[in-house]
Coordinates of N, CA and C in Angstrom, one line a residue:
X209 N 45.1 40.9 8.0 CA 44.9 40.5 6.6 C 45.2 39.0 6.5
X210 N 44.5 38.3 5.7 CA 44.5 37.0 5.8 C 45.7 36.7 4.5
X211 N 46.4 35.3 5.2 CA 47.8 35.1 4.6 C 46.8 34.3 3.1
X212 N 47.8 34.0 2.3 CA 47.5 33.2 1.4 C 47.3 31.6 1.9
X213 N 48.4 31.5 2.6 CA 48.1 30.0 3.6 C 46.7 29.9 4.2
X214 N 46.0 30.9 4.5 CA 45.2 30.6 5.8 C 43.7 30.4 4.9
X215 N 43.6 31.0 3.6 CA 42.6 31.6 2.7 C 42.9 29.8 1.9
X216 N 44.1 29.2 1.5 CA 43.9 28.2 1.0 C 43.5 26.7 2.0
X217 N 43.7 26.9 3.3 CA 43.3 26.2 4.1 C 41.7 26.2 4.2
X218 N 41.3 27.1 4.5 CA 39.9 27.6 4.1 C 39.3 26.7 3.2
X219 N 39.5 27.3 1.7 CA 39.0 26.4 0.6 C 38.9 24.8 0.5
X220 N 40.2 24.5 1.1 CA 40.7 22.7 1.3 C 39.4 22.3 2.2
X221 N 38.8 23.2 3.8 CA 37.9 22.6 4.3 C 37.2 22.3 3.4
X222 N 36.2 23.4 2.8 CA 35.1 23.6 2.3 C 34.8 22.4 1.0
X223 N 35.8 22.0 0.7 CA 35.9 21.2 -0.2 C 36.0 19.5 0.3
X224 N 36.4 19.5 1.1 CA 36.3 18.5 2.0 C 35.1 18.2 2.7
X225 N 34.4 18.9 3.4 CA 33.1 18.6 4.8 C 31.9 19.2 3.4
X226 N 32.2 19.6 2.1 CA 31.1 19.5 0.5 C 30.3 18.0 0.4
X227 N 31.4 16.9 -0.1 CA 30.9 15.4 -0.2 C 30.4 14.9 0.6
X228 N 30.8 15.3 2.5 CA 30.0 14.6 3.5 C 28.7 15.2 3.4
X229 N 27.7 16.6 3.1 CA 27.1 16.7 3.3 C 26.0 16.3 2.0
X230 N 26.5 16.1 1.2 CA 26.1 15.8 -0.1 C 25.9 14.1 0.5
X231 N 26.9 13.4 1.1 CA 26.4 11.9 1.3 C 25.3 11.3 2.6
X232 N 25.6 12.7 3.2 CA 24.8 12.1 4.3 C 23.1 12.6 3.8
X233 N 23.0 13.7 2.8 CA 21.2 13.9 2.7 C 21.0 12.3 1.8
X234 N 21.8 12.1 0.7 CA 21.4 11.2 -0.3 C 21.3 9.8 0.8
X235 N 22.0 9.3 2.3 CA 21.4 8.4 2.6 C 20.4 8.3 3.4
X236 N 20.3 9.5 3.9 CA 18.4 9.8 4.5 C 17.4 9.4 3.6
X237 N 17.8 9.9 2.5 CA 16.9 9.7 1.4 C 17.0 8.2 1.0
X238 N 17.8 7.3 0.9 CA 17.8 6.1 0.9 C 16.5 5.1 2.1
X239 N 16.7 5.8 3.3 CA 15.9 5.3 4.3 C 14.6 5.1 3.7
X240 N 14.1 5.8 3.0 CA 12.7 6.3 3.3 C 11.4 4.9 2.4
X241 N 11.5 3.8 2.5 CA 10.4 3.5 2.1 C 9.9 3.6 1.4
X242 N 10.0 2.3 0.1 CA 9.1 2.7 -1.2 C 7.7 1.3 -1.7
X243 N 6.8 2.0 -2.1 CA 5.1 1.7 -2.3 C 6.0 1.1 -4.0
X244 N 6.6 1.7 -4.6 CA 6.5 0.9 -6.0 C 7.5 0.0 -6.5
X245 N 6.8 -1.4 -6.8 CA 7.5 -2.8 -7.0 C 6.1 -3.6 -6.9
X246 N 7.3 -4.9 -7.0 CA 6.3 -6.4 -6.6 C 6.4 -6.4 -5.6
X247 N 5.3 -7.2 -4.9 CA 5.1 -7.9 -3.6 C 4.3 -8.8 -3.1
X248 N 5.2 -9.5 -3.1 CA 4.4 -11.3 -2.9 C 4.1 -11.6 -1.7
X249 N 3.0 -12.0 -1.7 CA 2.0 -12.7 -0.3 C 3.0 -13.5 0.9
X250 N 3.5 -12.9 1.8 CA 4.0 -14.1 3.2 C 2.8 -14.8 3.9
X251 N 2.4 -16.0 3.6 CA 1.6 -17.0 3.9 C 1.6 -17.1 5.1
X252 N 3.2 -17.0 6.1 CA 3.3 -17.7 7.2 C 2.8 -16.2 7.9
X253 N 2.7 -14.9 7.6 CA 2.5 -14.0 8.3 C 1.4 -13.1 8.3
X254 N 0.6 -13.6 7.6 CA -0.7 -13.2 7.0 C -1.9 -14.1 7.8
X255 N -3.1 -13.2 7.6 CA -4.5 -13.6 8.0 C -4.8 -14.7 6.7
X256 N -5.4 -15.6 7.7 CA -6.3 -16.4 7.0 C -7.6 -16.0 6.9
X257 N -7.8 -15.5 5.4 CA -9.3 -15.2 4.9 C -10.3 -16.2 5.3
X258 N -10.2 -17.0 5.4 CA -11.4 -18.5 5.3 C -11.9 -18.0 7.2
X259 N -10.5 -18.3 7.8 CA -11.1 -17.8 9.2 C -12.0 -17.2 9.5
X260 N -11.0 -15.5 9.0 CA -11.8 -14.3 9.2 C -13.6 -14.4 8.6
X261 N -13.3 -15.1 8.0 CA -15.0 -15.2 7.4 C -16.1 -15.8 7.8
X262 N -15.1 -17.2 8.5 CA -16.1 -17.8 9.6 C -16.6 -17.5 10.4
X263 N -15.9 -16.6 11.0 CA -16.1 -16.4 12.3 C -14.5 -16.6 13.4
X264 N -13.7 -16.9 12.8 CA -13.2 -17.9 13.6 C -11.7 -16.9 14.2
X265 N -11.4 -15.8 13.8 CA -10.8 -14.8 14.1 C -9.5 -14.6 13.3
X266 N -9.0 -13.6 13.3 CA -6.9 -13.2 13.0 C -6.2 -14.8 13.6
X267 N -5.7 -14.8 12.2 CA -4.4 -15.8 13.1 C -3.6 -15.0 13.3
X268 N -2.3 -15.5 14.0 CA -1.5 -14.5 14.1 C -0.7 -14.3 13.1
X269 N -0.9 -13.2 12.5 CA -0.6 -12.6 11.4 C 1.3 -11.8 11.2
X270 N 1.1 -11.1 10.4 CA 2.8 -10.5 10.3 C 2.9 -9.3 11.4
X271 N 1.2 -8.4 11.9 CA 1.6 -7.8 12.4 C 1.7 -7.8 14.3
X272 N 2.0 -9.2 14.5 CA 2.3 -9.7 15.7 C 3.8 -10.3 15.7
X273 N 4.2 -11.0 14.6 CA 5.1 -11.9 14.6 C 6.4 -10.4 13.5
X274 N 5.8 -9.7 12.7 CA 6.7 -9.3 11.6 C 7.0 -7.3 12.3
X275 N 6.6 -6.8 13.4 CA 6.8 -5.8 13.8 C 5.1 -5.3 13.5
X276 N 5.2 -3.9 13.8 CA 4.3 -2.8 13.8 C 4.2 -2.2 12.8
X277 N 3.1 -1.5 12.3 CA 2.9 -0.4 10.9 C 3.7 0.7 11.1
X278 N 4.9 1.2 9.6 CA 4.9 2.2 9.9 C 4.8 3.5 9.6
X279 N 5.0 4.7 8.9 CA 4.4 5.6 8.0 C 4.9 5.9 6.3
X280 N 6.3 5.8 6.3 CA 7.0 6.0 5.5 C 6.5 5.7 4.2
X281 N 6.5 7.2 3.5 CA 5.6 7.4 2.3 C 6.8 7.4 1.1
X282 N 5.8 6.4 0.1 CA 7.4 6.2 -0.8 C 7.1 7.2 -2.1
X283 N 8.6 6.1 -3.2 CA 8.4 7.0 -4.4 C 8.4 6.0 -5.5
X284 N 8.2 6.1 -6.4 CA 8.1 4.9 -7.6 C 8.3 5.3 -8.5
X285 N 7.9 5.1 -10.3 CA 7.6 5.3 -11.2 C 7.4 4.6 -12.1
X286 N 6.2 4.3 -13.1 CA 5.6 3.5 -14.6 C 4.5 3.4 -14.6
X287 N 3.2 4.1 -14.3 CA 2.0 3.8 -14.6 C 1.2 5.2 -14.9
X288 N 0.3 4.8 -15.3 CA -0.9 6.0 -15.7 C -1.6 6.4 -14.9
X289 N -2.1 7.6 -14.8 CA -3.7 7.7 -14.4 C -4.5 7.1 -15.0
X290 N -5.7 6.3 -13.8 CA -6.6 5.7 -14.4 C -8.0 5.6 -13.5
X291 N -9.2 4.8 -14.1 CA -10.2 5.1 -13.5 C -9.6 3.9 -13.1
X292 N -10.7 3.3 -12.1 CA -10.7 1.9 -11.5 C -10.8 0.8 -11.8
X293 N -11.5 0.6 -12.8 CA -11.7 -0.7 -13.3 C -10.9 -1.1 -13.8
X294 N -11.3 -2.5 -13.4 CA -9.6 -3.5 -13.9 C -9.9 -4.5 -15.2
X295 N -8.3 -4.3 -15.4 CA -8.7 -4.9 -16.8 C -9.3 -6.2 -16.5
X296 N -9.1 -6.8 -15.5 CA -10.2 -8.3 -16.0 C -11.1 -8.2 -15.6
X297 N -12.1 -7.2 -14.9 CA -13.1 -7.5 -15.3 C -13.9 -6.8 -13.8
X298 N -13.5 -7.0 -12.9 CA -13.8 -7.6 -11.6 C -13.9 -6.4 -10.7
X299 N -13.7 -6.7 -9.4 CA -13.8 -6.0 -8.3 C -12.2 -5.8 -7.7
X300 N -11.4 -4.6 -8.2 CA -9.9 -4.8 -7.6 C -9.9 -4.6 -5.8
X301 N -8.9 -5.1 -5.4 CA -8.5 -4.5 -3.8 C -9.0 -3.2 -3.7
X302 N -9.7 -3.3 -2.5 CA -9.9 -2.4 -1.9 C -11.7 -1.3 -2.6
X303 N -12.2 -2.6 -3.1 CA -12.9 -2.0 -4.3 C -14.2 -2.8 -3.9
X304 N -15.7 -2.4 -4.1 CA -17.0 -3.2 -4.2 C -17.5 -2.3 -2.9
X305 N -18.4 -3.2 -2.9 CA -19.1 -3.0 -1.2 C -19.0 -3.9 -0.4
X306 N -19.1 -5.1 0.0 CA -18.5 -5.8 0.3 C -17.2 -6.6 0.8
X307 N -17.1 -7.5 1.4 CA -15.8 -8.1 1.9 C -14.8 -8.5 0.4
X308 N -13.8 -8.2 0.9 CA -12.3 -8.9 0.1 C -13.4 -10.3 -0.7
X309 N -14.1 -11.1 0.5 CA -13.8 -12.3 0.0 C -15.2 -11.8 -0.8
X310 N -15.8 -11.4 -1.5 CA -17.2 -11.2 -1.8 C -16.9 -11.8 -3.6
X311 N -16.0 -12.7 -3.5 CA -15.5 -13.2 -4.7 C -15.3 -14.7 -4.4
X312 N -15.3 -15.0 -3.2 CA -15.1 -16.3 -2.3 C -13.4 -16.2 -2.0
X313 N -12.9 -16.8 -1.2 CA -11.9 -17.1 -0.7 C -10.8 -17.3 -1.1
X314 N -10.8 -18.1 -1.7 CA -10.1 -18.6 -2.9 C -9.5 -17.8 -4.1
X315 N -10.6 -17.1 -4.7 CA -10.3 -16.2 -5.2 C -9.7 -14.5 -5.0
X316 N -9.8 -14.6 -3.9 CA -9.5 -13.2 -3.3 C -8.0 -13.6 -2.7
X317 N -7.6 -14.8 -2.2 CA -6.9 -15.1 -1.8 C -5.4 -14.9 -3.1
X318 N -6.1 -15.5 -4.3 CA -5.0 -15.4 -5.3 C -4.8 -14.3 -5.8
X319 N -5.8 -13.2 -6.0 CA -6.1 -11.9 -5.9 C -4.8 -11.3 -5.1
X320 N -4.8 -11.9 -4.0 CA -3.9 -11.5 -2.8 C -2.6 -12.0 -3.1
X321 N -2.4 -12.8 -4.1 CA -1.2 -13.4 -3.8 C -0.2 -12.4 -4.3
X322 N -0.1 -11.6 -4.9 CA 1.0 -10.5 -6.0 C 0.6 -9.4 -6.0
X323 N 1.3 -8.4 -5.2 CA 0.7 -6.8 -5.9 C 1.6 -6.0 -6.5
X324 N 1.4 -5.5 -7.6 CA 2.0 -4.6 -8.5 C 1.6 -3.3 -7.7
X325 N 2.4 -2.4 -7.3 CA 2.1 -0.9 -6.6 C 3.1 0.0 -8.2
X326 N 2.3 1.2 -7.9 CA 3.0 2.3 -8.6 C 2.5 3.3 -7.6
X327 N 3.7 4.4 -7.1 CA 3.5 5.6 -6.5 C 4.2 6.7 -6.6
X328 N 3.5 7.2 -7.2 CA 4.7 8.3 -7.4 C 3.6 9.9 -7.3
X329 N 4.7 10.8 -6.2 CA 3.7 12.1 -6.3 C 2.1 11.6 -5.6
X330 N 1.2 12.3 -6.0 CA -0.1 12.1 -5.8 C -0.6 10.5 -6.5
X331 N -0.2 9.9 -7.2 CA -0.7 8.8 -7.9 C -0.9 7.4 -7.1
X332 N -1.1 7.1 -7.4 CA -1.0 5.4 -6.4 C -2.2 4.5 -6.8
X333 N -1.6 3.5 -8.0 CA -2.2 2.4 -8.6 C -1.8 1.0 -7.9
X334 N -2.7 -0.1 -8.0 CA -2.6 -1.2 -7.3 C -2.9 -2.3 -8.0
X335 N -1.9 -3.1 -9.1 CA -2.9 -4.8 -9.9 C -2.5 -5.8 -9.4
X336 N -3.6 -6.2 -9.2 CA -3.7 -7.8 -8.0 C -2.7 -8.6 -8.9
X337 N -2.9 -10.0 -8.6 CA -2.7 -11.5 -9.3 C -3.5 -11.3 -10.3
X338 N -4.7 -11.5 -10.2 CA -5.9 -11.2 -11.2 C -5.9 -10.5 -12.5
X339 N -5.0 -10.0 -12.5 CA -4.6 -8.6 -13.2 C -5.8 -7.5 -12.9
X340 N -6.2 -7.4 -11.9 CA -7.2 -6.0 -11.7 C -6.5 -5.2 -11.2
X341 N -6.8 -3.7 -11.9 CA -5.9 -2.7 -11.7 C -6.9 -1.3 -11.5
X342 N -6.1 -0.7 -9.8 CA -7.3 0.2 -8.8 C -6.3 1.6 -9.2
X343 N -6.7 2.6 -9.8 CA -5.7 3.7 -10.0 C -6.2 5.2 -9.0
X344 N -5.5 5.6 -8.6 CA -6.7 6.8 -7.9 C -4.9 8.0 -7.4
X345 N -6.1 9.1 -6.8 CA -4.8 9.7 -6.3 C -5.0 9.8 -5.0
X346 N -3.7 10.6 -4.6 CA -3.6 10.3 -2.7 C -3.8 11.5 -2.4
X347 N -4.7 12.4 -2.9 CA -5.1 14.2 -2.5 C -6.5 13.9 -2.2
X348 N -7.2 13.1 -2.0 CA -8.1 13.2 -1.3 C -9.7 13.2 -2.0
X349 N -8.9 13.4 -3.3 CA -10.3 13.7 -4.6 C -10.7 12.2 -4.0
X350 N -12.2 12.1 -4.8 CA -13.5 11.5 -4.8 C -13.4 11.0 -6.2
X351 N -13.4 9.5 -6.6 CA -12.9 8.9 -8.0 C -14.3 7.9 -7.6
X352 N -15.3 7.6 -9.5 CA -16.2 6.8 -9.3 C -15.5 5.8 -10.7
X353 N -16.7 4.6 -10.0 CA -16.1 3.3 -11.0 C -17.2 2.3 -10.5
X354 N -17.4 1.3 -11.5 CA -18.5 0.5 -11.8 C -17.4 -0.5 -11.2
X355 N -18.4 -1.7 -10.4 CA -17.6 -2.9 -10.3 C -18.9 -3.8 -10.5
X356 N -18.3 -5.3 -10.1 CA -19.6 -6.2 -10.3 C -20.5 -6.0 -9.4
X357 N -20.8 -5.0 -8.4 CA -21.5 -5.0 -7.6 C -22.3 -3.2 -7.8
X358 N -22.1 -2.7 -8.7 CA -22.8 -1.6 -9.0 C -21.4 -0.6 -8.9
X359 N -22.1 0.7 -8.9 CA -20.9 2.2 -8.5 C -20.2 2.3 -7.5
X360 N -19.6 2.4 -7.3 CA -18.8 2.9 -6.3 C -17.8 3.9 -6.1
X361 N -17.5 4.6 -5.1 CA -16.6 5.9 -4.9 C -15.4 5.4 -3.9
X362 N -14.0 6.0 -4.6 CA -13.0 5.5 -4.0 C -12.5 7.1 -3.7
X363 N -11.7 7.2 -2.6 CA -10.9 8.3 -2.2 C -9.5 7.7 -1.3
X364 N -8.7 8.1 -1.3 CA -7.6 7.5 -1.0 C -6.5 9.0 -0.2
X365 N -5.9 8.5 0.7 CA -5.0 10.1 1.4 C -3.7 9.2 2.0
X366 N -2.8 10.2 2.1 CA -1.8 9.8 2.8 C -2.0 10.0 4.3
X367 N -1.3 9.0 5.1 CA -2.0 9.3 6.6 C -0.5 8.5 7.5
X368 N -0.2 8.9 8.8 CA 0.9 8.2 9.4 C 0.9 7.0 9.7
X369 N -0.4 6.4 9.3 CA -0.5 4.7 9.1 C 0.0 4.3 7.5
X370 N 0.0 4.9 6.7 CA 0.6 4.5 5.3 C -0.9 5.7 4.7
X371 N -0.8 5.2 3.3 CA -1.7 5.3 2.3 C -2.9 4.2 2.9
X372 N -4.4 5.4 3.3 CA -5.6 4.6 3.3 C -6.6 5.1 1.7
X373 N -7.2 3.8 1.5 CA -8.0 3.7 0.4 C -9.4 3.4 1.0
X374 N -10.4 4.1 1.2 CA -12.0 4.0 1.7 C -12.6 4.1 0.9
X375 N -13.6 3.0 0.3 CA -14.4 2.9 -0.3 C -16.0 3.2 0.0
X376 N -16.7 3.8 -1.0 CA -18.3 3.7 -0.6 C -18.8 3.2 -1.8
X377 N -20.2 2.6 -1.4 CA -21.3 2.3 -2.0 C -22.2 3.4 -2.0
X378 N -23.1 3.1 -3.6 CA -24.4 3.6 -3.2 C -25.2 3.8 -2.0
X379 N -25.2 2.8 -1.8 CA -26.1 2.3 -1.0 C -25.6 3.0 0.9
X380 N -24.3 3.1 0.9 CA -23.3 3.7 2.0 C -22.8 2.8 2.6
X381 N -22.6 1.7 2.0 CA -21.4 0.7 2.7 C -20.1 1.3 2.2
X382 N -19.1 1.0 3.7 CA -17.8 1.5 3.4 C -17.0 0.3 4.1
X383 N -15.9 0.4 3.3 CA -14.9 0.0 3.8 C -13.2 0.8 3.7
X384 N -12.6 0.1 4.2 CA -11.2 0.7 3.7 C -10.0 -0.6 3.5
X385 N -8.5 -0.1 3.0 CA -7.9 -0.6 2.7 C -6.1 0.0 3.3
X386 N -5.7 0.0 4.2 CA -4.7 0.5 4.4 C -3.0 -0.2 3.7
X387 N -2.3 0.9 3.4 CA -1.1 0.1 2.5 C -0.3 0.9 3.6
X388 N 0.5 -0.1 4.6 CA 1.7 0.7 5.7 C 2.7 -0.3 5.6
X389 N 4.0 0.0 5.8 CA 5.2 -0.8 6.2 C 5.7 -1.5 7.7
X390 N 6.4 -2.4 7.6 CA 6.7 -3.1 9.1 C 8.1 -3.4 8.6
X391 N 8.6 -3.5 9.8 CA 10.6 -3.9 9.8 C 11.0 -3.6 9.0
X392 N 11.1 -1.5 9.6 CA 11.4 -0.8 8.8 C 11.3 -0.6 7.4
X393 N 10.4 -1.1 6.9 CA 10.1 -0.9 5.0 C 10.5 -2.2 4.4
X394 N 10.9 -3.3 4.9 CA 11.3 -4.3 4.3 C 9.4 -4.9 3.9
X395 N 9.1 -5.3 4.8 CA 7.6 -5.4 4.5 C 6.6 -4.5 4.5
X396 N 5.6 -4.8 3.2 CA 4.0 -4.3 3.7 C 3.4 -5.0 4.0
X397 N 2.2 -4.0 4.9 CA 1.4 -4.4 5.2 C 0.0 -4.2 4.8
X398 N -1.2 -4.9 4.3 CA -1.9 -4.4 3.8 C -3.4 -5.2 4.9
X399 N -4.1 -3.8 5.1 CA -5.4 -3.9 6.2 C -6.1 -3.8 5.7
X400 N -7.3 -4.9 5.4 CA -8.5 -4.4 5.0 C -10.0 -4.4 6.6
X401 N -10.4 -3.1 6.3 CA -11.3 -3.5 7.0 C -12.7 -3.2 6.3
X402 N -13.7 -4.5 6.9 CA -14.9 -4.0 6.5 C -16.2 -5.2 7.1
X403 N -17.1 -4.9 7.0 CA -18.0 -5.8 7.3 C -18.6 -6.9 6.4
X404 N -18.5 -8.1 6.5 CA -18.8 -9.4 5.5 C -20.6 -9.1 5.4
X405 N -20.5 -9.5 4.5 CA -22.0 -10.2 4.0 C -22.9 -11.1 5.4
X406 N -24.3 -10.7 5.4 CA -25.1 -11.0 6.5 C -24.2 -10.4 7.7
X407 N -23.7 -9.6 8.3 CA -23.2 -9.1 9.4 C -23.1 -8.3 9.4
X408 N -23.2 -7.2 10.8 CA -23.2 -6.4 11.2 C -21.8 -5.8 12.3
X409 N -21.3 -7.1 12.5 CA -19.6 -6.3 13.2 C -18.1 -6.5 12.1
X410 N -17.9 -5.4 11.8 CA -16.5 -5.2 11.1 C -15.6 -5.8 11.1
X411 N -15.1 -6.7 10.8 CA -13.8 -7.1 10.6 C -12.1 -7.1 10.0
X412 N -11.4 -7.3 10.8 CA -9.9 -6.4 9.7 C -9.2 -7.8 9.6
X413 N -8.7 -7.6 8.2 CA -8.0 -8.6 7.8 C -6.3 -8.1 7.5
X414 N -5.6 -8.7 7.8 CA -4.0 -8.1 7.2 C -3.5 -9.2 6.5
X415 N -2.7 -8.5 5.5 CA -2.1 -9.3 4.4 C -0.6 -9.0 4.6
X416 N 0.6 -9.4 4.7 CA 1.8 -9.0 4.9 C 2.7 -9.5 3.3
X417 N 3.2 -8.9 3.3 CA 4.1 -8.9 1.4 C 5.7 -8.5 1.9
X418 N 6.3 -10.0 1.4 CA 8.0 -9.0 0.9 C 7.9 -8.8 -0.5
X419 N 9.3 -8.1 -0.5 CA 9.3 -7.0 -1.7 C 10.0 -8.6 -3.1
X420 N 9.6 -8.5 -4.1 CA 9.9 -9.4 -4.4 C 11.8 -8.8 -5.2
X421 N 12.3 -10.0 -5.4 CA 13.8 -9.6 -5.5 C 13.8 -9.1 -6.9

């Protein structure tokens, strides 16, 4: 028969090795990587658009100098469901048939400079600098939207490279847009790939973002 000593010792553990296990899930959960905030363009770690357009190739970008892509799928909250079109007007990331720069350089570039993310659950919205704002879900559905370049179909999934965004055209031009993390979730990184205007070989551009404070 168990003493009253041995029965309160008991309890004293279970009470005790309770809060470690309660602290150690809530800091797993801290690890994990979040898609919703600001995040501002790293200049020194990022592709030069103007290059990539020339011809002239990747500089070396964040993902030589800033680590490797990695999967970690986040969580967020404050935005709607929405179609795609952006409030100003235009063609958001990841969006047209065409190259990033099919707005010129300059402007895609500032486009590029600021992204507002929301993710939460299946949702995952994206508003440039521009204020153009791409709303869609990450299950895989098939979402249509007019840009300045006619209709287009956006689908978006979660994948061990981050969240990819693939676009199509009418016409069957595609491209994509990948949102993944580097050095461990401190940065994103954002891939676009696709084929420029008058050309025929694809090119990927990467854009690197810290988290703004």
């Amino acid at each position: 028969m168990k003493t009253a000593s041995t029965i309160g010792v008991a309890l004293l553990l279970c009470l005790l090795l309770a809060p470690l296990a309660t602290a150690d899930e809530e800091t797993s959960g801290e690890t994990e990587p979040e898609y919703s905030g600001t995040w501002i363009r790293n200049d020194e770690l990022s592709d030069d658009p103007a290059k990539i357009m020339s011809g002239g190739g990747a500089s070396q970008s964040g993902m030589g100098r800033g680590g490797g892509m990695g999967g970690g799928m986040g969580r967020g909250g404050g935005m709607g469901r929405g179609g795609g079109m952006g409030r100003g007007g235009g063609t958001p990331p990841g969006g047209g048939d065409a190259a990033p720069a099919g707005r010129g350089p300059q402007m895609m570039m500032k486009g590029m400079k600021r992204l507002e993310i929301f993710h939460e659950g299946d949702e995952f919205a994206v508003t440039d600098a521009n204020d153009i704002l791409q709303s869609l879900k990450t299950d895989g559905s098939r979402s249509e939207r007019w840009t300045a370049r006619g209709q287009v179909f956006d689908t978006a999934a979660i994948t061990t490279a981050g969240i990819v965004v693939s676009t199509e055209d009418a016409n069957g031009s595609r491209r994509s847009v990948t949102y993944g993390f580097a050095d461990e979730g401190r940065r994103l990184v954002v891939v676009h790939l696709f084929t420029p205007p008058r050309s025929e070989k694809p090119v990927e551009l990467k854009m690197v973002y810290d988290r703004a404070e």
